[in-house]
Structure formats: structure tokens, C-alpha cells
Amino acid sequence: KPEGEMRYAVYVTISPTWFDPAEVATVGITPFWFCYALHDALLKPMPDNPMAPSLAESWTLSPDQRVYEFKLREGLKFHNGDPFTAEDVKFSFERYKWPKYHREKFQQVEIVDPYRVRIHLVQPWPDFMTFYGTLTTGAGWIVPKNYIAKVGDEGFRKHPIGLGPYKFVSYTPGIELVMEAVEGYWRKVPHVKRLVFKTVPDPATRLAMLKKGEVDVAY
């Protein structure tokens, strides 16, 4: 079982928008620190594969190169117990903040059955999988449709629910983010039970905060 705690000192103030894959665009690698922990994607870069199957077990491309079909992994559940299905994939794809010039390339997202999805393109787009299956965007990372319908976008960023190896515990703005291991994670159960990301201000700001009594020396 996971045990122990690991603390990360991060050089930026953690933004709640980074907990939401729909907000993750081509702005650098930082938001993916949290995507990899809290969420999961249909396919994503892994150490042994730059486009590894994850929530999608496999995918195919039609002969005319306009339809991508994804076979989803069955039996998975979000951190709140909701089942993962094709509805979540369609919802996440359509919710993602695609730039207009990209959105115009898509015709529709079709649910074939609860564990099979087809993405229809207007015309062949050879770079589609680069945008959907790598860290170029957060479009392929999946969020729970039913949960977001209940709490809304703002509620989701305050308490994100995902499919990743770690679940959200708490977030103190400007101070720290705490996550705990999910023992039922399908790929590999984490070794470390608790992760704590602590925002470390620059030296001048830290000194000013120390004088005001806002932080202690150990911080």
C-alpha cells in the first residue's frame, strides 16, 4: 500500500485553472504536473511511449482519414465513484477550449456504445493526434460529466474529481495543494501516499511575509 509523504517546492503560485484540463492549452508543461496526478487521458506520453494508450485501449483511423475511433477501457471509476464511459469522453472533448481554427476542423463526436467513441473530422488532419494525444493540449484528458453538471465549472476547480493516480484533498490558495494516492488506480498504484505541492515565493517576498508573521522560518 502507498505510504509516506513527498513534498514539492514549486516556484509558481498554483492556479485552480490548472486542475481543469479544459483550461490547459499550449502554455508550457506546468499544468500537466497536476493533470498527471489528478486526471487521466485517452492517450498520453509515458516514459516508454510518447503516445501511450491509457483510457483508450486502442484506436483506428478510417481509410479516408476523417474518422478516429477509440475503444475505451472498461470498469474504471472516477474518484467519486462515477463510472467512466463514452459520455465523459464526448463531454470533455466538446468542453475543451479549442481555438476557433481547430474547432472548425471537427464535424461531430459520435458515441457508438458506452465504451466506443468516434471523432469525425471535416477533412483529413494529419496533426490531429498530436493535438489530442500529446502535451500540446489538454483536450484528451477526461473529466466527469455528471459531477460537473452538479457543481459547475467553478465548483469543479474548487474540488476537482478525476481518474488519475491521486485524488484531491485540499487546496490553500498561495500556500499548498494536497493529494492522496488512489489505491484502485488501474495502471499502477502509487508508492507514495500523500503529495504536497507547496508554493515557495521568491526570497524578497518570503522575507516580507516572514516579517509580517505570515510564514514561519521552516517555510
PDB file of N, CA, C and O in Angstrom, residues 160-195:
ATOM      1  N   PRO A 160     -11.635  19.320  -7.700  1.00  0.00           N
ATOM      2  CA  PRO A 160     -11.579  18.507  -8.916  1.00  0.00           C
ATOM      3  C   PRO A 160     -11.717  17.012  -8.640  1.00  0.00           C
ATOM      4  O   PRO A 160     -11.195  16.510  -7.640  1.00  0.00           O
ATOM      5  N   ILE A 161     -12.441  16.337  -9.506  1.00  0.00           N
ATOM      6  CA  ILE A 161     -12.593  14.884  -9.465  1.00  0.00           C
ATOM      7  C   ILE A 161     -12.044  14.333 -10.772  1.00  0.00           C
ATOM      8  O   ILE A 161     -12.377  14.817 -11.853  1.00  0.00           O
ATOM      9  N   GLY A 162     -11.186  13.335 -10.681  1.00  0.00           N
ATOM     10  CA  GLY A 162     -10.582  12.806 -11.894  1.00  0.00           C
ATOM     11  C   GLY A 162     -10.492  11.298 -11.905  1.00  0.00           C
ATOM     12  O   GLY A 162     -11.154  10.602 -11.133  1.00  0.00           O
ATOM     13  N   LEU A 163      -9.622  10.801 -12.784  1.00  0.00           N
ATOM     14  CA  LEU A 163      -9.386   9.368 -12.949  1.00  0.00           C
ATOM     15  C   LEU A 163      -7.926   9.012 -12.710  1.00  0.00           C
ATOM     16  O   LEU A 163      -7.492   7.912 -13.006  1.00  0.00           O
ATOM     17  N   GLY A 164      -7.174   9.968 -12.175  1.00  0.00           N
ATOM     18  CA  GLY A 164      -5.736   9.784 -12.053  1.00  0.00           C
ATOM     19  C   GLY A 164      -5.306   8.997 -10.830  1.00  0.00           C
ATOM     20  O   GLY A 164      -6.126   8.552 -10.012  1.00  0.00           O
ATOM     21  N   PRO A 165      -3.996   8.825 -10.641  1.00  0.00           N
ATOM     22  CA  PRO A 165      -3.452   8.039  -9.527  1.00  0.00           C
ATOM     23  C   PRO A 165      -3.560   8.735  -8.177  1.00  0.00           C
ATOM     24  O   PRO A 165      -3.356   8.107  -7.146  1.00  0.00           O
ATOM     25  N   TYR A 166      -3.858  10.045  -8.170  1.00  0.00           N
ATOM     26  CA  TYR A 166      -4.019  10.781  -6.923  1.00  0.00           C
ATOM     27  C   TYR A 166      -5.344  11.535  -6.914  1.00  0.00           C
ATOM     28  O   TYR A 166      -5.805  12.008  -7.954  1.00  0.00           O
ATOM     29  N   LYS A 167      -5.956  11.637  -5.745  1.00  0.00           N
ATOM     30  CA  LYS A 167      -7.210  12.367  -5.593  1.00  0.00           C
ATOM     31  C   LYS A 167      -6.982  13.646  -4.792  1.00  0.00           C
ATOM     32  O   LYS A 167      -6.086  13.729  -3.941  1.00  0.00           O
ATOM     33  N   PHE A 168      -7.791  14.626  -5.086  1.00  0.00           N
ATOM     34  CA  PHE A 168      -7.711  15.921  -4.434  1.00  0.00           C
ATOM     35  C   PHE A 168      -8.109  15.819  -2.962  1.00  0.00           C
ATOM     36  O   PHE A 168      -9.094  15.175  -2.622  1.00  0.00           O
ATOM     37  N   VAL A 169      -7.322  16.456  -2.085  1.00  0.00           N
ATOM     38  CA  VAL A 169      -7.642  16.525  -0.657  1.00  0.00           C
ATOM     39  C   VAL A 169      -7.971  17.953  -0.254  1.00  0.00           C
ATOM     40  O   VAL A 169      -9.022  18.234   0.306  1.00  0.00           O
ATOM     41  N   SER A 170      -7.067  18.882  -0.543  1.00  0.00           N
ATOM     42  CA  SER A 170      -7.305  20.281  -0.169  1.00  0.00           C
ATOM     43  C   SER A 170      -6.401  21.200  -0.975  1.00  0.00           C
ATOM     44  O   SER A 170      -5.364  20.785  -1.506  1.00  0.00           O
ATOM     45  N   TYR A 171      -6.831  22.451  -1.058  1.00  0.00           N
ATOM     46  CA  TYR A 171      -6.026  23.471  -1.725  1.00  0.00           C
ATOM     47  C   TYR A 171      -6.148  24.765  -0.933  1.00  0.00           C
ATOM     48  O   TYR A 171      -7.257  25.266  -0.711  1.00  0.00           O
ATOM     49  N   THR A 172      -5.021  25.303  -0.481  1.00  0.00           N
ATOM     50  CA  THR A 172      -4.968  26.590   0.192  1.00  0.00           C
ATOM     51  C   THR A 172      -4.305  27.574  -0.757  1.00  0.00           C
ATOM     52  O   THR A 172      -3.100  27.455  -1.016  1.00  0.00           O
ATOM     53  N   PRO A 173      -5.064  28.512  -1.328  1.00  0.00           N
ATOM     54  CA  PRO A 173      -4.514  29.420  -2.339  1.00  0.00           C
ATOM     55  C   PRO A 173      -3.222  30.095  -1.893  1.00  0.00           C
ATOM     56  O   PRO A 173      -3.124  30.629  -0.792  1.00  0.00           O
ATOM     57  N   GLY A 174      -2.232  30.020  -2.763  1.00  0.00           N
ATOM     58  CA  GLY A 174      -0.951  30.657  -2.479  1.00  0.00           C
ATOM     59  C   GLY A 174      -0.074  29.901  -1.516  1.00  0.00           C
ATOM     60  O   GLY A 174       1.077  30.303  -1.269  1.00  0.00           O
ATOM     61  N   ILE A 175      -0.575  28.810  -0.942  1.00  0.00           N
ATOM     62  CA  ILE A 175       0.184  28.069   0.063  1.00  0.00           C
ATOM     63  C   ILE A 175       0.496  26.646  -0.387  1.00  0.00           C
ATOM     64  O   ILE A 175       1.660  26.295  -0.593  1.00  0.00           O
ATOM     65  N   GLU A 176      -0.538  25.801  -0.537  1.00  0.00           N
ATOM     66  CA  GLU A 176      -0.248  24.417  -0.860  1.00  0.00           C
ATOM     67  C   GLU A 176      -1.444  23.685  -1.466  1.00  0.00           C
ATOM     68  O   GLU A 176      -2.599  24.081  -1.283  1.00  0.00           O
ATOM     69  N   LEU A 177      -1.122  22.613  -2.167  1.00  0.00           N
ATOM     70  CA  LEU A 177      -2.104  21.668  -2.713  1.00  0.00           C
ATOM     71  C   LEU A 177      -1.761  20.292  -2.149  1.00  0.00           C
ATOM     72  O   LEU A 177      -0.593  19.880  -2.175  1.00  0.00           O
ATOM     73  N   VAL A 178      -2.769  19.582  -1.632  1.00  0.00           N
ATOM     74  CA  VAL A 178      -2.541  18.267  -1.038  1.00  0.00           C
ATOM     75  C   VAL A 178      -3.355  17.216  -1.795  1.00  0.00           C
ATOM     76  O   VAL A 178      -4.539  17.425  -2.085  1.00  0.00           O
ATOM     77  N   MET A 179      -2.713  16.088  -2.124  1.00  0.00           N
ATOM     78  CA  MET A 179      -3.363  14.984  -2.818  1.00  0.00           C
ATOM     79  C   MET A 179      -2.981  13.670  -2.150  1.00  0.00           C
ATOM     80  O   MET A 179      -1.900  13.574  -1.558  1.00  0.00           O
ATOM     81  N   GLU A 180      -3.861  12.676  -2.272  1.00  0.00           N
ATOM     82  CA  GLU A 180      -3.576  11.354  -1.716  1.00  0.00           C
ATOM     83  C   GLU A 180      -3.731  10.274  -2.776  1.00  0.00           C
ATOM     84  O   GLU A 180      -4.546  10.404  -3.693  1.00  0.00           O
ATOM     85  N   ALA A 181      -2.982   9.196  -2.621  1.00  0.00           N
ATOM     86  CA  ALA A 181      -2.956   8.112  -3.599  1.00  0.00           C
ATOM     87  C   ALA A 181      -4.302   7.404  -3.697  1.00  0.00           C
ATOM     88  O   ALA A 181      -5.010   7.236  -2.708  1.00  0.00           O
ATOM     89  N   VAL A 182      -4.622   6.977  -4.920  1.00  0.00           N
ATOM     90  CA  VAL A 182      -5.816   6.183  -5.181  1.00  0.00           C
ATOM     91  C   VAL A 182      -5.376   4.727  -5.285  1.00  0.00           C
ATOM     92  O   VAL A 182      -4.687   4.344  -6.240  1.00  0.00           O
ATOM     93  N   GLU A 183      -5.745   3.922  -4.304  1.00  0.00           N
ATOM     94  CA  GLU A 183      -5.252   2.547  -4.262  1.00  0.00           C
ATOM     95  C   GLU A 183      -5.847   1.667  -5.359  1.00  0.00           C
ATOM     96  O   GLU A 183      -5.314   0.613  -5.665  1.00  0.00           O
ATOM     97  N   GLY A 184      -6.940   2.122  -5.976  1.00  0.00           N
ATOM     98  CA  GLY A 184      -7.538   1.343  -7.047  1.00  0.00           C
ATOM     99  C   GLY A 184      -7.174   1.822  -8.432  1.00  0.00           C
ATOM    100  O   GLY A 184      -7.802   1.409  -9.415  1.00  0.00           O
ATOM    101  N   TYR A 185      -6.148   2.679  -8.537  1.00  0.00           N
ATOM    102  CA  TYR A 185      -5.767   3.191  -9.862  1.00  0.00           C
ATOM    103  C   TYR A 185      -5.383   2.032 -10.771  1.00  0.00           C
ATOM    104  O   TYR A 185      -4.609   1.149 -10.377  1.00  0.00           O
ATOM    105  N   TRP A 186      -5.904   2.041 -11.989  1.00  0.00           N
ATOM    106  CA  TRP A 186      -5.819   0.871 -12.870  1.00  0.00           C
ATOM    107  C   TRP A 186      -4.415   0.559 -13.369  1.00  0.00           C
ATOM    108  O   TRP A 186      -4.072  -0.606 -13.557  1.00  0.00           O
ATOM    109  N   ARG A 187      -3.602   1.580 -13.601  1.00  0.00           N
ATOM    110  CA  ARG A 187      -2.294   1.310 -14.221  1.00  0.00           C
ATOM    111  C   ARG A 187      -1.280   0.773 -13.213  1.00  0.00           C
ATOM    112  O   ARG A 187      -0.720  -0.297 -13.373  1.00  0.00           O
ATOM    113  N   LYS A 188      -1.039   1.551 -12.171  1.00  0.00           N
ATOM    114  CA  LYS A 188      -0.074   1.151 -11.148  1.00  0.00           C
ATOM    115  C   LYS A 188      -0.336   1.983  -9.896  1.00  0.00           C
ATOM    116  O   LYS A 188      -0.387   3.214  -9.971  1.00  0.00           O
ATOM    117  N   VAL A 189      -0.518   1.331  -8.777  1.00  0.00           N
ATOM    118  CA  VAL A 189      -0.803   2.041  -7.541  1.00  0.00           C
ATOM    119  C   VAL A 189       0.445   2.821  -7.121  1.00  0.00           C
ATOM    120  O   VAL A 189       1.551   2.270  -7.102  1.00  0.00           O
ATOM    121  N   PRO A 190       0.302   4.114  -6.794  1.00  0.00           N
ATOM    122  CA  PRO A 190       1.469   4.907  -6.389  1.00  0.00           C
ATOM    123  C   PRO A 190       2.136   4.355  -5.131  1.00  0.00           C
ATOM    124  O   PRO A 190       1.482   3.766  -4.269  1.00  0.00           O
ATOM    125  N   HIS A 191       3.434   4.558  -5.021  1.00  0.00           N
ATOM    126  CA  HIS A 191       4.173   4.143  -3.823  1.00  0.00           C
ATOM    127  C   HIS A 191       3.987   5.137  -2.685  1.00  0.00           C
ATOM    128  O   HIS A 191       3.974   4.768  -1.518  1.00  0.00           O
ATOM    129  N   VAL A 192       3.865   6.434  -3.047  1.00  0.00           N
ATOM    130  CA  VAL A 192       3.775   7.492  -2.041  1.00  0.00           C
ATOM    131  C   VAL A 192       2.312   7.808  -1.764  1.00  0.00           C
ATOM    132  O   VAL A 192       1.528   8.037  -2.693  1.00  0.00           O
ATOM    133  N   LYS A 193       1.938   7.833  -0.485  1.00  0.00           N
ATOM    134  CA  LYS A 193       0.537   8.035  -0.120  1.00  0.00           C
ATOM    135  C   LYS A 193       0.083   9.479  -0.321  1.00  0.00           C
ATOM    136  O   LYS A 193      -0.996   9.734  -0.840  1.00  0.00           O
ATOM    137  N   ARG A 194       0.893  10.431   0.106  1.00  0.00           N
ATOM    138  CA  ARG A 194       0.451  11.828   0.079  1.00  0.00           C
ATOM    139  C   ARG A 194       1.464  12.708  -0.644  1.00  0.00           C
ATOM    140  O   ARG A 194       2.671  12.602  -0.405  1.00  0.00           O
ATOM    141  N   LEU A 195       0.953  13.573  -1.529  1.00  0.00           N
ATOM    142  CA  LEU A 195       1.776  14.563  -2.212  1.00  0.00           C
ATOM    143  C   LEU A 195       1.365  15.946  -1.737  1.00  0.00           C
ATOM    144  O   LEU A 195       0.170  16.245  -1.653  1.00  0.00           O
TER     145      LEU A 195
END
